[in-house]
Amino acid sequence: MDQGSGAGPHRARGCLGAPSCGARAPGAPWARFSAWLECVCVVTFDLELGQALELVYPSDFQLTDKEVGPSPLRSRPHPGSRPSLAFLCFRKAASATCPFPTPTQAASGILSSASAFVSVEGRGAPGTRMTGTVTVGPPCLCRQVKDSSVKRGYFQKSLVLVSRLPFVRLFQALLSLVAPEYFDKLAPCLEAVCNEIDQWPAPVPGQTLNLPVMGVVLQVHIPSSADKPESGPPKQCSHKNLLPAPVVLTSVHELDLFRCFRPVLAHVQLLWELMLLGEPLLVLAPSPAVSSEMVLALTSCLQPLKFCCDYRPYFTVHDSEFKEFTTRTQAPPSVVLGVTNPFFIKTLQHWPHVLRIGEPKMPGDLPKQIKLKKPSRLKTLDTKPGLYTAYTTYLHRDKALLRRLLKGLQRKRPSDVQTAVLRQHLLELTQSFIIPLVGPGRRGGGRRAGGAGSRLWPRLRLTPLPPQEHYMASLMPLQKSITPWKTPPQIHPFRQDDFLRSLERSGPQLTCLLKGDWLGLYRRFFKSPHFDGWYRQRHKEMAQKLEALHLEAICEANLEIWMQDKSEVEVVDLVLKLRERLVRAQGHQLPVKEATLKRARLYIETVVGSLPKDLQVVLCPP
């Protein structure tokens, strides 16, 4: 496994979970590999010695003891693992100040870990800017087989992938191909696979790529901000001369939502409300695989709304946040916690919502639906499957959805079609809730800054939206109030009472058939981390748009007339402000057209040229 690259050791970019400090330089050894994976690790489990990091590939990638420690513990085969494939994911915080980027931020987001165990298996970003959920570890695959030569009676080893990308489905497919071969052929197989990955094209958002590995070509579409949430899976590209025929993955990051939610279909709407409101939820599952997929499915059901709370697909007593999450001295944090150890039932009895999932059933008929139960019925260790909560939903249950899914089961409708039905329902529900907060707006007689085309949401297939005010857009100042030589007007403050009054004429009842206490749901939503994260992002976008419009107004004004009665101090101040905005615009922090940028540069040259030589030297040093 000697790389012989001649390059110095490649330090992990920050710590596990730290924001990316930049990929390897183009042309450097393993540059293409590092665009997809940080490294591949092999962890061995021994009864006397515990977990040991056996191998890191590429060999020049270095992990500190602190980084190595949590990964083997989390990737240890589950005590009840059987000799069969089982995928799981776990997630690591970036830092105390920047805990978790979203899948829409995956390309530059946190470094996540995942392990694969094979028997003889992880938020996502791209952030894709995908419109929805965070960087999570790739899937994991466990191997635990009987071996009489081992004192414990079982051979246990784990193949661990470390990546910044939340491409759970892609890494799941990759591990399914690689892990069985690796445990048969060991290092040579792993080296060959890594060299193949090092030939893959970069994961550019919006592109459909063919990724060859081990004689199979995986065709994937890298999500981007231009993708519509309701759009179907990407069409297979025409490759007549491509042999073998590619295996098309409908998504690199989305799980089979219907399969994950099979035991809780009757309560999907209740779970959607809990996620929307950022309520703490404990998911106790029979295995890390079920725990991981249920947590990831729950956090993805708010798309296109960004999931702003913490979540851990697979959490154990070894995690560093264990004391923080189990303390009773403060209210439970807004986190979705996936666990398998019944010990958590006793430790987290004070949590308001606990979802206990039983053993998964074979595909076919709909499994027995989990029942709602009062939290007081929680017992230690022998707790039966159920959703233990005293929460009462604000919206009435959509019985038509369940009937449609049941009919699909009777007709043996494929699981991906069932998933599309379920995902479309959740998408329209979330959009109906969010649209009154955003969109084009008019008030008085002027046109809003940003116009009617600012960040429109995809059109629903239900009742079309009227041309009435949508609250967030109404907070933008009128465009006629933006003048070149005055400070841009401020964005109006968000007033909850004003918004709630606006729901009478532009509320979710216009796009959603569900009845219920929408006002109460909004009031509770205003207190959640999701509203805070959503509002901060929207306010930031509006402020950037306002600043861009102000820059355009300056560039369209007559600069010579303005300079006639201005002092040198005022002129220099204009130059400095224009330069500052030009730098921000060039860094894509302001939505400005290239023509505006050219005019701004010309303005700076004109203004500097009108100043005395000494000031020109200060402003434009040689």
Short mmCIF file of C-alpha atoms in Angstrom, two decimals, residues 72-382:
data_model
loop_
_atom_site.label_atom_id
_atom_site.label_comp_id
_atom_site.label_asym_id
_atom_site.label_seq_id
_atom_site.Cartn_x
_atom_site.Cartn_y
_atom_site.Cartn_z
CA PRO A 72 -13.94 2.88 15.95
CA LEU A 73 -16.35 3.13 18.88
CA ARG A 74 -19.20 4.27 16.67
CA SER A 75 -18.38 1.86 13.89
CA ARG A 76 -18.20 -1.17 16.17
CA PRO A 77 -20.55 -3.92 14.99
CA HIS A 78 -23.81 -3.92 16.86
CA PRO A 79 -24.02 -6.65 19.53
CA GLY A 80 -26.97 -8.19 17.74
CA SER A 81 -25.43 -8.05 14.28
CA ARG A 82 -26.11 -11.03 12.09
CA PRO A 83 -23.95 -12.16 9.17
CA SER A 84 -25.75 -9.98 6.64
CA LEU A 85 -25.49 -6.51 5.15
CA ALA A 86 -26.42 -3.68 7.52
CA PHE A 87 -25.88 -0.01 6.69
CA LEU A 88 -25.63 2.72 9.30
CA CYS A 89 -24.47 6.34 9.57
CA PHE A 90 -23.18 8.63 12.25
CA ARG A 91 -22.48 12.32 12.36
CA LYS A 92 -19.84 14.55 13.95
CA ALA A 93 -20.06 18.23 14.81
CA ALA A 94 -17.81 20.68 13.02
CA SER A 95 -17.01 22.81 16.06
CA ALA A 96 -18.65 24.52 18.99
CA THR A 97 -19.22 27.66 16.97
CA CYS A 98 -20.15 26.04 13.65
CA PRO A 99 -21.81 22.76 14.54
CA PHE A 100 -23.36 21.47 11.32
CA PRO A 101 -23.63 22.70 7.74
CA THR A 102 -26.51 21.47 5.64
CA PRO A 103 -26.43 19.16 2.68
CA THR A 104 -26.72 22.32 0.71
CA GLN A 105 -23.34 23.17 2.19
CA ALA A 106 -21.82 19.75 1.75
CA ALA A 107 -19.17 20.68 -0.78
CA SER A 108 -17.52 22.92 1.82
CA GLY A 109 -19.22 21.51 4.87
CA ILE A 110 -18.17 19.31 7.72
CA LEU A 111 -16.10 16.20 7.60
CA SER A 112 -18.26 13.24 8.42
CA SER A 113 -17.45 9.67 9.15
CA ALA A 114 -19.09 6.43 8.29
CA SER A 115 -18.14 2.88 8.67
CA ALA A 116 -18.94 -0.24 6.83
CA PHE A 117 -19.14 -3.59 8.37
CA VAL A 118 -19.61 -6.60 6.22
CA SER A 119 -21.02 -9.80 7.43
CA VAL A 120 -19.49 -13.34 5.87
CA GLU A 121 -23.18 -0.09 6.45
CA GLY A 122 -24.28 8.81 7.79
CA ARG A 123 -27.15 15.49 6.53
CA GLY A 124 -26.86 16.39 3.30
CA ALA A 125 -26.35 20.21 1.68
CA PRO A 126 -24.89 19.44 -1.84
CA GLY A 127 -25.76 21.45 0.06
CA THR A 128 -25.78 21.05 -3.08
CA ARG A 129 -26.94 23.14 -2.41
CA MET A 130 -29.59 20.58 -2.05
CA THR A 131 -32.62 22.22 -0.62
CA GLY A 132 -32.96 20.50 2.45
CA THR A 133 -30.85 18.30 5.28
CA VAL A 134 -26.75 18.21 6.84
CA THR A 135 -23.71 16.56 6.35
CA VAL A 136 -23.92 13.04 7.65
CA GLY A 137 -21.57 10.17 7.40
CA PRO A 138 -21.79 7.83 4.45
CA PRO A 139 -23.49 4.47 5.05
CA CYS A 140 -21.80 1.75 6.99
CA LEU A 141 -21.48 -1.95 6.41
CA CYS A 142 -20.70 -4.47 9.21
CA ARG A 143 -18.89 -7.75 9.12
CA GLN A 144 -19.28 -10.15 12.01
CA VAL A 145 -18.85 -13.86 11.28
CA LYS A 146 -18.12 -16.92 13.37
CA ASP A 147 -14.46 -17.78 13.75
CA SER A 148 -13.42 -20.55 16.15
CA SER A 149 -9.83 -19.27 16.20
CA VAL A 150 -10.96 -16.07 17.88
CA LYS A 151 -11.53 -16.20 21.65
CA ARG A 152 -14.81 -14.29 21.38
CA GLY A 153 -15.95 -16.68 18.67
CA TYR A 154 -16.46 -13.98 16.05
CA PHE A 155 -14.29 -12.20 13.51
CA GLN A 156 -15.06 -8.47 13.58
CA LYS A 157 -13.65 -5.87 11.24
CA SER A 158 -14.92 -2.59 9.87
CA LEU A 159 -14.29 -0.68 6.66
CA VAL A 160 -14.70 3.04 7.39
CA LEU A 161 -15.27 5.81 4.85
CA VAL A 162 -14.55 9.42 5.81
CA SER A 163 -16.17 12.07 3.63
CA ARG A 164 -17.50 15.62 3.68
CA LEU A 165 -20.31 14.79 1.29
CA PRO A 166 -23.74 13.60 2.52
CA PHE A 167 -24.13 11.21 -0.42
CA VAL A 168 -25.56 8.38 1.66
CA ARG A 169 -27.09 6.44 -1.22
CA LEU A 170 -23.94 6.64 -3.34
CA PHE A 171 -21.63 5.51 -0.55
CA GLN A 172 -24.10 2.78 0.35
CA ALA A 173 -23.90 1.44 -3.20
CA LEU A 174 -20.11 1.83 -3.19
CA LEU A 175 -19.72 -0.14 0.04
CA SER A 176 -22.05 -2.87 -1.18
CA LEU A 177 -19.65 -3.41 -4.08
CA VAL A 178 -16.33 -2.89 -2.32
CA ALA A 179 -16.71 -4.33 1.19
CA PRO A 180 -17.37 -8.01 0.33
CA GLU A 181 -14.46 -8.01 -2.12
CA TYR A 182 -12.17 -6.27 0.34
CA PHE A 183 -12.73 -8.85 3.08
CA ASP A 184 -11.87 -11.58 0.60
CA LYS A 185 -8.86 -9.95 -1.09
CA LEU A 186 -7.86 -7.34 1.53
CA ALA A 187 -5.32 -4.59 0.72
CA PRO A 188 -4.85 -5.12 -3.04
CA CYS A 189 -8.60 -4.77 -3.62
CA LEU A 190 -8.80 -1.58 -1.55
CA GLU A 191 -5.83 -0.07 -3.33
CA ALA A 192 -7.38 -0.79 -6.74
CA VAL A 193 -10.71 0.74 -5.74
CA CYS A 194 -9.07 3.92 -4.39
CA ASN A 195 -7.13 4.29 -7.63
CA GLU A 196 -10.39 3.98 -9.57
CA ILE A 197 -12.03 6.66 -7.41
CA ASP A 198 -9.01 8.87 -8.06
CA GLN A 199 -10.01 8.83 -11.75
CA TRP A 200 -13.60 10.00 -11.12
CA PRO A 201 -14.60 13.46 -12.34
CA ALA A 202 -15.21 16.13 -9.69
CA PRO A 203 -18.71 16.17 -8.10
CA VAL A 204 -19.88 19.38 -9.77
CA PRO A 205 -23.48 20.35 -8.77
CA GLY A 206 -25.98 19.89 -11.58
CA GLN A 207 -23.95 17.36 -13.57
CA THR A 208 -24.77 13.72 -14.31
CA LEU A 209 -21.62 11.61 -13.94
CA ASN A 210 -20.54 8.06 -14.74
CA LEU A 211 -18.40 6.58 -11.97
CA PRO A 212 -16.64 3.28 -12.80
CA VAL A 213 -15.70 1.01 -9.92
CA MET A 214 -14.99 -2.71 -9.82
CA GLY A 215 -16.39 -3.38 -13.27
CA VAL A 216 -19.62 -1.48 -12.57
CA VAL A 217 -20.51 2.03 -13.75
CA LEU A 218 -22.62 4.05 -11.30
CA GLN A 219 -24.51 6.89 -12.97
CA VAL A 220 -25.38 9.67 -10.53
CA HIS A 221 -26.77 13.20 -10.64
CA ILE A 222 -25.09 15.71 -8.33
CA PRO A 223 -27.83 17.89 -6.79
CA SER A 224 -27.74 21.66 -7.28
CA SER A 225 -29.74 24.72 -6.31
CA ALA A 226 -31.28 24.71 -9.80
CA ASP A 227 -32.96 21.35 -9.18
CA LYS A 228 -36.67 21.63 -8.50
CA PRO A 229 -37.74 19.86 -5.30
CA GLU A 230 -40.62 18.09 -7.00
CA SER A 231 -38.69 17.01 -10.05
CA GLY A 232 -38.40 13.29 -10.66
CA PRO A 233 -35.20 11.25 -10.82
CA PRO A 234 -32.74 12.32 -13.51
CA LYS A 235 -33.10 10.73 -16.89
CA GLN A 236 -30.46 8.25 -17.86
CA CYS A 237 -27.95 9.77 -20.23
CA SER A 238 -27.43 8.13 -23.60
CA HIS A 239 -24.20 6.14 -23.65
CA LYS A 240 -24.47 3.72 -26.54
CA ASN A 241 -20.78 2.82 -26.39
CA LEU A 242 -20.61 2.58 -22.62
CA LEU A 243 -20.03 -0.98 -21.42
CA PRO A 244 -21.16 -2.25 -19.09
CA ALA A 245 -24.48 -0.43 -19.03
CA PRO A 246 -24.51 2.03 -16.13
CA VAL A 247 -26.40 1.38 -12.90
CA VAL A 248 -28.51 4.50 -12.42
CA LEU A 249 -28.90 5.79 -8.86
CA THR A 250 -32.06 7.90 -8.67
CA SER A 251 -30.46 9.99 -5.92
CA VAL A 252 -27.06 10.26 -4.27
CA HIS A 253 -28.49 11.37 -0.93
CA GLU A 254 -32.21 10.57 -0.57
CA LEU A 255 -33.25 7.38 1.19
CA ASP A 256 -36.22 5.15 0.42
CA LEU A 257 -38.66 7.23 2.46
CA PHE A 258 -41.55 4.79 2.21
CA ARG A 259 -39.46 1.87 3.48
CA CYS A 260 -38.14 3.96 6.38
CA PHE A 261 -41.62 5.17 7.40
CA ARG A 262 -43.49 1.86 6.92
CA PRO A 263 -44.13 1.27 10.65
CA VAL A 264 -45.15 4.92 11.29
CA LEU A 265 -47.16 5.85 8.18
CA ALA A 266 -50.22 6.57 10.32
CA HIS A 267 -48.23 9.19 12.24
CA VAL A 268 -46.16 10.80 9.46
CA GLN A 269 -48.00 14.09 9.87
CA LEU A 270 -47.43 14.14 13.62
CA LEU A 271 -43.73 13.43 13.10
CA TRP A 272 -43.63 16.18 10.44
CA GLU A 273 -44.97 18.67 13.00
CA LEU A 274 -42.43 17.53 15.61
CA MET A 275 -39.62 18.07 13.09
CA LEU A 276 -41.02 21.45 11.99
CA LEU A 277 -41.17 22.68 15.58
CA GLY A 278 -37.68 21.40 16.46
CA GLU A 279 -38.94 19.13 19.23
CA PRO A 280 -36.43 16.74 20.87
CA LEU A 281 -37.10 13.18 19.73
CA LEU A 282 -35.48 9.93 20.82
CA VAL A 283 -35.59 7.12 18.26
CA LEU A 284 -34.93 3.72 19.83
CA ALA A 285 -34.39 1.15 17.08
CA PRO A 286 -33.43 -2.54 17.03
CA SER A 287 -30.24 -1.89 15.04
CA PRO A 288 -27.94 0.95 13.96
CA ALA A 289 -29.21 0.51 10.40
CA VAL A 290 -32.84 1.15 11.34
CA SER A 291 -31.84 3.98 13.69
CA SER A 292 -29.75 5.71 11.02
CA GLU A 293 -32.34 5.50 8.27
CA MET A 294 -35.24 6.60 10.46
CA VAL A 295 -33.38 9.68 11.73
CA LEU A 296 -32.23 10.64 8.23
CA ALA A 297 -35.75 10.15 6.89
CA LEU A 298 -37.22 12.35 9.61
CA THR A 299 -34.75 15.17 8.99
CA SER A 300 -35.42 15.06 5.24
CA CYS A 301 -39.21 15.39 5.49
CA LEU A 302 -39.03 19.21 5.83
CA GLN A 303 -37.57 19.82 2.38
CA PRO A 304 -37.24 22.41 0.96
CA LEU A 305 -37.01 24.00 4.42
CA LYS A 306 -33.51 23.73 5.83
CA PHE A 307 -33.27 21.47 8.88
CA CYS A 308 -31.59 23.72 11.46
CA CYS A 309 -31.56 21.42 14.49
CA ASP A 310 -28.97 18.89 15.53
CA TYR A 311 -29.46 15.20 14.75
CA ARG A 312 -27.48 12.03 15.30
CA PRO A 313 -28.40 9.03 13.13
CA TYR A 314 -26.55 6.66 15.48
CA PHE A 315 -25.65 7.81 18.98
CA THR A 316 -23.95 5.76 21.71
CA VAL A 317 -22.88 6.18 25.31
CA HIS A 318 -19.33 6.71 24.03
CA ASP A 319 -20.15 9.99 22.27
CA SER A 320 -18.65 13.12 23.79
CA GLU A 321 -22.08 14.80 24.01
CA PHE A 322 -23.57 11.97 26.07
CA LYS A 323 -23.61 13.96 29.33
CA GLU A 324 -24.97 17.04 27.60
CA PHE A 325 -27.91 15.16 26.07
CA THR A 326 -28.77 13.13 29.19
CA THR A 327 -28.62 15.86 31.83
CA ARG A 328 -31.82 16.66 33.72
CA THR A 329 -30.69 20.08 34.94
CA GLN A 330 -31.97 21.75 31.76
CA ALA A 331 -34.59 21.17 29.10
CA PRO A 332 -33.78 18.54 26.43
CA PRO A 333 -31.96 20.07 23.44
CA SER A 334 -33.56 20.32 19.99
CA VAL A 335 -32.05 17.14 18.62
CA VAL A 336 -33.20 13.94 16.92
CA LEU A 337 -31.27 11.14 18.58
CA GLY A 338 -31.03 7.67 17.08
CA VAL A 339 -30.00 4.93 19.52
CA THR A 340 -30.15 1.15 19.93
CA ASN A 341 -29.28 0.74 23.61
CA PRO A 342 -32.44 0.36 25.79
CA PHE A 343 -30.44 2.07 28.53
CA PHE A 344 -31.45 5.38 26.91
CA ILE A 345 -35.11 4.70 27.74
CA LYS A 346 -34.26 5.01 31.42
CA THR A 347 -31.73 7.81 31.00
CA LEU A 348 -33.97 9.97 28.75
CA GLN A 349 -37.34 9.32 30.38
CA HIS A 350 -37.72 13.08 30.81
CA TRP A 351 -37.70 13.63 27.03
CA PRO A 352 -41.16 14.57 25.73
CA HIS A 353 -41.15 12.33 22.63
CA VAL A 354 -39.82 8.79 22.27
CA LEU A 355 -40.25 6.62 19.17
CA ARG A 356 -39.67 2.92 19.87
CA ILE A 357 -39.36 0.86 16.69
CA GLY A 358 -39.66 -2.93 16.61
CA GLU A 359 -37.85 -5.43 14.42
CA PRO A 360 -38.31 -4.69 10.70
CA LYS A 361 -40.77 -6.89 8.84
CA MET A 362 -40.29 -8.57 5.51
CA PRO A 363 -41.36 -6.56 2.44
CA GLY A 364 -44.95 -7.04 1.44
CA ASP A 365 -47.99 -6.09 3.45
CA LEU A 366 -47.95 -2.97 5.59
CA PRO A 367 -46.53 -3.84 9.03
CA LYS A 368 -48.56 -3.24 12.13
CA GLN A 369 -48.63 0.49 12.72
CA ILE A 370 -47.01 1.86 15.85
CA LYS A 371 -49.58 3.20 18.33
CA LEU A 372 -49.58 6.52 20.15
CA LYS A 373 -48.91 6.02 23.86
CA LYS A 374 -48.59 8.30 26.85
CA PRO A 375 -45.03 9.00 28.08
CA SER A 376 -46.01 7.68 31.51
CA ARG A 377 -46.20 4.18 29.99
CA LEU A 378 -42.49 4.15 29.21
CA LYS A 379 -40.78 1.25 30.95
CA THR A 380 -37.15 0.33 31.31
CA LEU A 381 -35.69 -2.18 28.83
CA ASP A 382 -38.97 -3.96 27.98
#
